[in-house]
Short mmCIF file of C-alpha atoms in Angstrom, two decimals:
data_model
loop_
_atom_site.label_atom_id
_atom_site.label_comp_id
_atom_site.label_asym_id
_atom_site.label_seq_id
_atom_site.Cartn_x
_atom_site.Cartn_y
_atom_site.Cartn_z
CA MET A 1 1.51 -10.74 -50.58
CA SER A 2 -2.03 -9.79 -51.65
CA SER A 3 -3.25 -6.23 -51.30
CA SER A 4 -5.86 -7.34 -48.71
CA SER A 5 -3.21 -9.13 -46.64
CA ALA A 6 -0.92 -6.13 -46.84
CA SER A 7 -3.78 -3.86 -45.78
CA GLN A 8 -4.63 -6.12 -42.84
CA GLN A 9 -0.97 -6.28 -41.76
CA SER A 10 -0.75 -2.49 -41.98
CA HIS A 11 -3.88 -2.10 -39.88
CA THR A 12 -2.57 -4.57 -37.29
CA SER A 13 0.72 -2.64 -37.11
CA LEU A 14 -1.23 0.61 -36.66
CA SER A 15 -3.31 -0.98 -33.91
CA SER A 16 -0.19 -2.20 -32.15
CA HIS A 17 1.33 1.27 -32.22
CA ALA A 18 -1.81 3.17 -31.23
CA LEU A 19 -2.79 0.79 -28.42
CA ALA A 20 0.70 0.30 -26.97
CA PRO A 21 0.09 2.92 -24.23
CA TYR A 22 -2.89 0.81 -23.13
CA GLY A 23 -0.90 -2.42 -22.83
CA TRP A 24 -1.14 -3.89 -26.33
CA ASP A 25 1.83 -6.17 -27.07
CA ASP A 26 2.91 -8.96 -29.41
CA ALA A 27 1.22 -11.62 -27.27
CA TRP A 28 -2.12 -9.81 -27.44
CA ALA A 29 -1.67 -9.34 -31.18
CA ALA A 30 -1.06 -13.06 -31.63
CA ALA A 31 -4.14 -13.90 -29.55
CA PHE A 32 -6.18 -11.49 -31.67
CA ALA A 33 -4.98 -12.85 -35.04
CA SER A 34 -8.05 -14.99 -35.74
CA TYR A 35 -10.33 -11.99 -35.06
CA ALA A 36 -8.20 -9.77 -37.26
CA ASP A 37 -8.69 -12.29 -40.08
CA ARG A 38 -12.43 -11.72 -39.69
CA GLY A 39 -11.94 -7.98 -40.06
CA LEU A 40 -12.67 -7.17 -36.41
CA LEU A 41 -11.03 -4.27 -34.61
CA PRO A 42 -9.04 -4.66 -31.34
CA GLY A 43 -9.86 -2.36 -28.47
CA ARG A 44 -9.42 -2.14 -24.73
CA VAL A 45 -12.48 -1.68 -22.55
CA VAL A 46 -12.15 1.51 -20.50
CA ARG A 47 -15.66 1.54 -19.01
CA VAL A 48 -18.76 -0.67 -18.87
CA ASP A 49 -22.21 0.76 -18.32
CA ARG A 50 -25.66 -0.86 -18.70
CA GLY A 51 -25.05 -3.23 -21.56
CA GLN A 52 -22.61 -0.98 -23.38
CA CYS A 53 -18.94 -0.24 -23.06
CA ASP A 54 -16.47 2.44 -24.04
CA LEU A 55 -13.31 1.27 -25.76
CA VAL A 56 -10.08 2.78 -26.99
CA THR A 57 -9.10 1.57 -30.47
CA ALA A 58 -6.66 2.48 -33.22
CA ASP A 59 -9.56 4.36 -34.84
CA GLY A 60 -10.12 6.36 -31.68
CA PRO A 61 -12.59 5.97 -28.79
CA LEU A 62 -15.89 4.30 -29.53
CA ARG A 63 -18.95 2.93 -27.77
CA ALA A 64 -20.24 -0.57 -28.47
CA ASP A 65 -23.07 -2.83 -27.41
CA THR A 66 -22.15 -5.93 -25.36
CA ALA A 67 -25.25 -7.99 -26.15
CA PHE A 68 -23.21 -10.71 -27.85
CA VAL A 69 -20.89 -11.17 -24.84
CA THR A 70 -23.33 -10.98 -21.92
CA PRO A 71 -23.74 -14.57 -20.64
CA HIS A 72 -25.66 -15.60 -17.53
CA ASP A 73 -22.38 -16.23 -15.67
CA PRO A 74 -21.50 -12.85 -14.06
CA MET A 75 -17.80 -13.69 -14.17
CA ARG A 76 -17.87 -14.02 -17.95
CA VAL A 77 -19.42 -10.66 -18.71
CA ILE A 78 -17.16 -8.11 -20.33
CA CYS A 79 -15.22 -6.01 -17.83
CA THR A 80 -13.03 -2.95 -17.61
CA GLY A 81 -9.54 -3.98 -18.69
CA ASP A 82 -10.67 -6.62 -21.20
CA TRP A 83 -9.29 -6.69 -24.76
CA ALA A 84 -12.25 -6.90 -27.11
CA ALA A 85 -12.96 -7.67 -30.76
CA VAL A 86 -15.29 -5.01 -32.14
CA ASP A 87 -17.19 -4.53 -35.38
CA PRO A 88 -15.16 -2.05 -37.46
CA GLY A 89 -18.31 -0.25 -38.59
CA GLY A 90 -22.06 -0.25 -38.34
CA ASP A 91 -24.56 1.48 -36.16
CA PRO A 92 -24.76 0.31 -33.48
CA ARG A 93 -21.38 -1.32 -33.09
CA PHE A 94 -21.07 -4.60 -31.23
CA VAL A 95 -18.38 -6.34 -29.19
CA ARG A 96 -18.19 -9.80 -30.72
CA ALA A 97 -15.76 -11.42 -28.23
CA TYR A 98 -13.01 -10.68 -25.77
CA LEU A 99 -9.59 -12.27 -25.45
CA PRO A 100 -8.78 -14.78 -22.68
CA ARG A 101 -7.82 -12.87 -19.55
CA ARG A 102 -4.33 -13.04 -18.14
CA THR A 103 -5.54 -12.08 -14.68
CA ALA A 104 -8.92 -11.28 -13.12
CA PHE A 105 -9.78 -9.67 -9.79
CA ILE A 106 -12.91 -11.43 -8.48
CA ARG A 107 -14.87 -11.01 -5.26
CA ASN A 108 -17.97 -12.66 -3.88
CA THR A 109 -21.11 -10.59 -4.30
CA SER A 110 -23.28 -9.58 -1.37
CA SER A 111 -26.22 -11.54 -2.77
CA ASN A 112 -27.45 -14.76 -1.19
CA ARG A 113 -26.79 -16.59 -4.44
CA SER A 114 -23.05 -16.64 -3.79
CA GLU A 115 -21.95 -15.36 -7.17
CA GLY A 116 -18.54 -14.12 -8.16
CA GLN A 117 -18.17 -10.59 -9.51
CA ILE A 118 -15.23 -9.62 -11.68
CA LEU A 119 -13.96 -6.13 -10.86
CA ALA A 120 -11.04 -5.74 -13.28
CA ALA A 121 -9.29 -7.81 -15.94
CA ASN A 122 -5.73 -8.13 -17.17
CA VAL A 123 -4.21 -6.35 -14.17
CA ASP A 124 -0.51 -6.50 -13.26
CA HIS A 125 -0.55 -4.53 -9.98
CA ALA A 126 -3.32 -4.48 -7.35
CA ILE A 127 -2.95 -1.30 -5.30
CA ILE A 128 -4.80 -1.61 -2.00
CA ALA A 129 -5.44 1.89 -0.65
CA VAL A 130 -5.76 2.11 3.15
CA SER A 131 -6.45 5.44 4.84
CA LEU A 132 -4.39 6.47 7.86
CA ALA A 133 -7.23 8.80 8.85
CA ALA A 134 -8.92 5.82 10.51
CA GLU A 135 -7.75 2.97 12.71
CA LEU A 136 -6.03 0.23 10.72
CA ASP A 137 -8.12 -2.86 10.06
CA LEU A 138 -5.46 -5.51 9.45
CA GLY A 139 -8.06 -8.21 8.88
CA ARG A 140 -9.58 -6.24 6.02
CA ILE A 141 -6.14 -5.67 4.51
CA GLU A 142 -5.47 -9.42 4.65
CA ARG A 143 -8.80 -10.03 2.93
CA PHE A 144 -7.93 -7.63 0.08
CA LEU A 145 -4.50 -9.23 -0.22
CA ALA A 146 -5.96 -12.72 -0.53
CA LEU A 147 -8.14 -11.59 -3.44
CA ALA A 148 -5.21 -9.75 -5.02
CA TRP A 149 -2.87 -12.75 -4.86
CA GLU A 150 -5.62 -15.03 -6.15
CA SER A 151 -6.17 -12.72 -9.14
CA GLY A 152 -2.62 -13.25 -10.38
CA ALA A 153 -1.63 -9.61 -9.87
CA GLN A 154 1.18 -8.33 -7.64
CA PRO A 155 -0.34 -6.55 -4.62
CA LEU A 156 0.92 -3.29 -3.15
CA VAL A 157 -0.47 -1.66 0.00
CA VAL A 158 -0.54 2.13 -0.11
CA LEU A 159 -1.15 3.90 3.19
CA THR A 160 -2.86 7.10 2.07
CA LYS A 161 -3.12 10.42 3.94
CA ALA A 162 0.29 9.85 5.52
CA ASP A 163 0.48 13.59 6.24
CA LEU A 164 -2.03 12.97 9.04
CA VAL A 165 0.69 11.06 10.91
CA PRO A 166 3.47 13.69 11.16
CA ASP A 167 5.55 11.69 13.66
CA PRO A 168 8.03 9.57 11.63
CA VAL A 169 8.36 7.03 14.44
CA GLY A 170 4.62 6.61 14.75
CA LEU A 171 4.32 6.24 10.97
CA SER A 172 7.06 3.60 10.94
CA TYR A 173 5.15 1.59 13.55
CA LEU A 174 2.01 1.69 11.39
CA VAL A 175 3.98 0.56 8.34
CA ARG A 176 5.50 -2.28 10.34
CA ASP A 177 2.07 -3.40 11.57
CA VAL A 178 0.81 -3.61 8.00
CA GLU A 179 3.97 -5.40 6.86
CA THR A 180 3.28 -8.18 9.39
CA ALA A 181 -0.12 -8.64 7.73
CA ALA A 182 1.34 -8.46 4.22
CA PRO A 183 4.39 -10.74 3.91
CA GLY A 184 6.15 -10.32 0.58
CA VAL A 185 4.21 -7.14 -0.23
CA GLN A 186 5.57 -3.60 -0.47
CA VAL A 187 3.91 -1.20 1.99
CA LEU A 188 4.19 2.43 0.90
CA PRO A 189 3.02 5.47 2.92
CA VAL A 190 1.82 8.20 0.55
CA SER A 191 0.54 11.73 0.92
CA SER A 192 -1.19 12.85 -2.26
CA THR A 193 -1.43 16.43 -0.99
CA ALA A 194 2.22 16.72 0.10
CA GLY A 195 3.52 14.51 -2.69
CA ASP A 196 5.36 12.13 -0.36
CA GLY A 197 5.74 8.67 -1.87
CA VAL A 198 3.93 9.57 -5.10
CA GLU A 199 7.03 9.29 -7.29
CA VAL A 200 7.81 5.84 -5.89
CA LEU A 201 4.26 4.73 -6.63
CA ARG A 202 4.37 6.32 -10.09
CA ALA A 203 7.47 4.24 -10.90
CA VAL A 204 5.63 1.05 -9.89
CA VAL A 205 2.51 1.73 -11.95
CA SER A 206 4.42 2.92 -15.02
CA ASP A 207 4.86 -0.71 -16.05
CA GLY A 208 1.64 -2.52 -16.95
CA THR A 209 -1.92 -2.16 -15.71
CA SER A 210 -2.77 -1.28 -12.12
CA VAL A 211 -6.10 -1.34 -10.30
CA LEU A 212 -6.94 0.88 -7.31
CA LEU A 213 -8.91 -0.91 -4.60
CA GLY A 214 -10.18 0.08 -1.19
CA GLN A 215 -13.09 1.36 0.86
CA SER A 216 -14.87 4.64 0.19
CA GLY A 217 -12.88 7.44 1.74
CA ALA A 218 -9.55 5.64 1.36
CA GLY A 219 -8.32 8.41 -0.94
CA LYS A 220 -8.34 6.42 -4.19
CA SER A 221 -9.60 9.26 -6.37
CA THR A 222 -7.13 11.73 -4.86
CA LEU A 223 -4.36 9.20 -5.43
CA ALA A 224 -5.50 8.66 -9.02
CA ASN A 225 -5.39 12.41 -9.64
CA ALA A 226 -1.87 12.58 -8.22
CA LEU A 227 -0.72 9.83 -10.59
CA LEU A 228 -2.54 11.42 -13.55
CA GLY A 229 -1.14 14.86 -12.78
CA ALA A 230 -4.60 16.40 -13.16
CA ASP A 231 -7.94 16.56 -11.36
CA VAL A 232 -9.61 13.94 -13.53
CA MET A 233 -11.44 12.01 -10.81
CA GLU A 234 -13.99 13.74 -8.58
CA VAL A 235 -13.00 13.93 -4.91
CA ARG A 236 -15.31 14.29 -1.92
CA ALA A 237 -14.45 14.81 1.73
CA THR A 238 -14.91 12.04 4.27
CA ARG A 239 -17.47 12.42 7.04
CA ASP A 240 -15.94 13.83 10.20
CA VAL A 241 -18.17 11.68 12.41
CA ASP A 242 -16.75 8.32 11.34
CA ASN A 243 -14.05 9.00 8.72
CA LYS A 244 -16.09 7.14 6.11
CA GLY A 245 -16.21 8.36 2.56
CA ARG A 246 -18.92 8.77 -0.02
CA HIS A 247 -18.91 6.88 -3.30
CA THR A 248 -17.13 9.37 -5.56
CA THR A 249 -16.27 6.83 -8.27
CA THR A 250 -19.37 4.93 -9.38
CA THR A 251 -17.92 2.98 -12.31
CA ARG A 252 -14.62 1.29 -13.05
CA ASN A 253 -12.59 3.55 -15.35
CA LEU A 254 -9.39 2.72 -17.23
CA LEU A 255 -7.00 5.64 -17.77
CA ALA A 256 -3.61 5.88 -19.47
CA LEU A 257 -1.00 7.46 -17.19
CA PRO A 258 1.23 10.25 -18.56
CA GLY A 259 4.38 8.53 -17.32
CA GLY A 260 3.42 5.17 -18.79
CA GLY A 261 1.17 2.41 -17.58
CA VAL A 262 -2.59 2.14 -17.21
CA LEU A 263 -4.73 2.72 -14.12
CA ILE A 264 -8.18 1.31 -13.32
CA ASP A 265 -9.98 3.27 -10.61
CA THR A 266 -12.81 1.40 -8.87
CA PRO A 267 -15.73 2.43 -6.66
CA GLY A 268 -15.28 2.05 -2.92
CA LEU A 269 -15.92 -1.52 -1.78
CA ARG A 270 -18.05 -2.00 1.31
CA GLY A 271 -17.78 -5.77 1.12
CA VAL A 272 -14.81 -7.83 -0.01
CA GLY A 273 -16.03 -11.40 0.22
CA LEU A 274 -13.66 -14.15 -0.85
CA TRP A 275 -14.35 -16.11 -4.02
CA ASP A 276 -12.47 -19.43 -4.23
CA ALA A 277 -9.28 -17.78 -2.98
CA GLU A 278 -7.49 -20.72 -1.36
CA THR A 279 -4.19 -19.94 -3.06
CA GLY A 280 -4.47 -16.26 -2.18
CA VAL A 281 -5.16 -17.00 1.49
CA ALA A 282 -2.16 -19.34 1.61
CA GLN A 283 0.02 -16.59 0.13
CA VAL A 284 -1.14 -13.99 2.65
CA PHE A 285 -0.45 -16.36 5.55
CA ALA A 286 2.71 -17.89 4.13
CA GLU A 287 4.38 -18.15 7.53
CA ILE A 288 1.44 -20.18 8.92
CA GLU A 289 1.46 -22.44 5.88
CA ALA A 290 5.19 -23.01 6.38
CA LEU A 291 4.71 -23.81 10.08
CA ALA A 292 1.86 -26.19 9.23
CA GLY A 293 4.34 -28.29 7.27
CA GLU A 294 6.20 -28.93 10.52
CA CYS A 295 3.16 -30.13 12.48
CA ARG A 296 3.16 -33.76 13.67
CA PHE A 297 -0.09 -34.51 11.82
CA HIS A 298 -0.54 -33.56 8.18
CA ASP A 299 -4.22 -32.72 8.77
CA CYS A 300 -3.53 -30.66 11.90
CA ALA A 301 -6.27 -28.09 12.55
CA HIS A 302 -3.96 -26.01 14.79
CA GLU A 303 -6.44 -26.08 17.65
CA ALA A 304 -5.31 -28.52 20.36
CA GLU A 305 -3.34 -31.23 18.55
CA PRO A 306 -0.06 -32.44 20.07
CA GLY A 307 3.03 -31.48 18.13
CA CYS A 308 1.39 -28.50 16.44
CA ALA A 309 4.12 -26.17 15.20
CA VAL A 310 1.62 -23.33 14.67
CA LEU A 311 0.46 -23.38 18.30
CA ALA A 312 4.07 -23.65 19.44
CA ALA A 313 4.81 -20.45 17.51
CA ILE A 314 1.86 -18.79 19.26
CA ASP A 315 3.21 -19.89 22.63
CA ASP A 316 6.73 -18.60 22.02
CA GLY A 317 5.46 -15.30 20.61
CA SER A 318 6.91 -15.66 17.10
CA LEU A 319 3.40 -15.80 15.58
CA PRO A 320 0.76 -13.25 16.67
CA GLU A 321 -2.47 -14.91 17.74
CA ARG A 322 -4.41 -12.36 15.71
CA ARG A 323 -2.81 -13.74 12.53
CA LEU A 324 -3.95 -17.28 13.31
CA GLU A 325 -7.50 -16.13 14.07
CA SER A 326 -7.64 -14.18 10.82
CA TYR A 327 -6.26 -17.18 8.92
CA ARG A 328 -8.91 -19.47 10.40
CA LYS A 329 -11.67 -17.00 9.59
CA LEU A 330 -10.68 -16.63 5.93
CA ILE A 331 -10.16 -20.38 5.49
CA ARG A 332 -13.64 -21.09 6.89
CA GLU A 333 -15.21 -18.40 4.74
CA ASN A 334 -13.50 -19.67 1.60
CA GLN A 335 -14.55 -23.24 2.33
CA ARG A 336 -18.19 -22.15 2.68
CA ILE A 337 -18.09 -20.29 -0.62
CA VAL A 338 -16.49 -23.17 -2.49
CA ALA A 339 -18.84 -25.71 -0.88
CA LYS A 340 -21.86 -23.86 -2.27
CA THR A 341 -20.71 -24.65 -5.80
CA ASP A 342 -18.72 -27.85 -5.19
CA VAL A 343 -20.89 -30.83 -4.21
CA ARG A 344 -17.94 -33.09 -3.37
CA LEU A 345 -16.38 -30.53 -1.04
CA ARG A 346 -19.76 -29.81 0.54
CA ASN A 347 -20.17 -33.50 1.37
CA GLU A 348 -16.64 -33.65 2.79
CA LEU A 349 -17.32 -30.65 5.05
CA ARG A 350 -20.55 -32.23 6.27
CA ARG A 351 -18.75 -35.51 7.00
CA ASP A 352 -16.02 -33.67 8.92
CA TRP A 353 -18.68 -31.77 10.85
CA ARG A 354 -20.45 -35.03 11.79
CA LEU A 355 -17.17 -36.62 12.91
CA ARG A 356 -16.24 -33.59 15.01
CA SER A 357 -19.74 -33.54 16.52
CA ALA A 358 -19.49 -37.24 17.37
CA GLU A 359 -16.06 -36.74 18.93
CA GLY A 360 -17.40 -33.78 20.92
CA ARG A 361 -20.33 -35.82 22.24
CA ALA A 362 -18.02 -38.72 23.13
CA ASN A 363 -15.63 -36.42 24.98
CA TYR A 364 -18.52 -34.80 26.81
CA ALA A 365 -19.93 -38.19 27.82
CA ALA A 366 -16.50 -39.36 29.01
CA LYS A 367 -16.03 -36.17 31.02
CA ARG A 368 -19.45 -36.63 32.69
CA GLY A 369 -18.53 -40.23 33.51
CA ARG A 370 -15.31 -39.12 35.23
CA VAL A 371 -17.21 -36.52 37.21
CA ARG A 372 -19.61 -39.13 38.51
#
């Protein structure tokens, strides 16, 4: 083995050891091999800010320019959680590329251009923080869950500020309500101040990378501090008038947890628009998808068709009507988003709309004829 090869192998081994707490493993090392041959340095992005990013590397923390990896597509820009290939020296330093993402949490932006925005990359657990200081919004929880499932991460709903619901029976009812909106997802009540549920959550996040998601005032920063065992993230009180919080976290920050694992804290999200999340929606409403398979017609819209198993479940009380309405809403929203970028689907939706309009006019004309 040549001295240069031995040196490169030694550096790769050092990188593997130093970056292990941040999620570096053999698979990432193999994916990085071609960049290592070019003398580039592996690092994980811990923060992105105005064309630059902070990374943790085997040589320590460094800041690099992202000019070489800033395409016009907003979903391909470098993001917190990415594994990057960085110039080993130079001033300024540059990120030359980032490795293909294992998972990516993407939402639709609030702009009229209908663009996707990536919030976090290479995440294993999506922790959806929901405050018990305000009335539960099950529809919003379902929306977060759809995005989480679509990302490829395992969602977990954490009901924060559980100490505000001292009655165990009342708390159990709230947990059960959320469980009906989150099939297959663990729902964990947590009190960061009292410590209830924190150890259970710490055990979950100790394996892999987790991202904290939720509205402002949901208690994400307080929860992050509880997991970190220190007041690292700034915390602000919610407004008494409406229980809404202020944006304490303004950037997405990646932090290594003392008990193992990595945590990405995100700013509060006012809007959580879907972005091509058909699979995620189907996962959230798995019971409706299963019932749909029993409908008489394979293209049943679950509105008034004969032999509809979904409507039958509504009638017998086994499926809450709220769930069906939420399912319809998210399906329609996702179809609109996809149609804006998919010409074929857009044409299909227009054709369906014309057919339904024609059927509606025909039914109306027939009804008027019977009246006469």
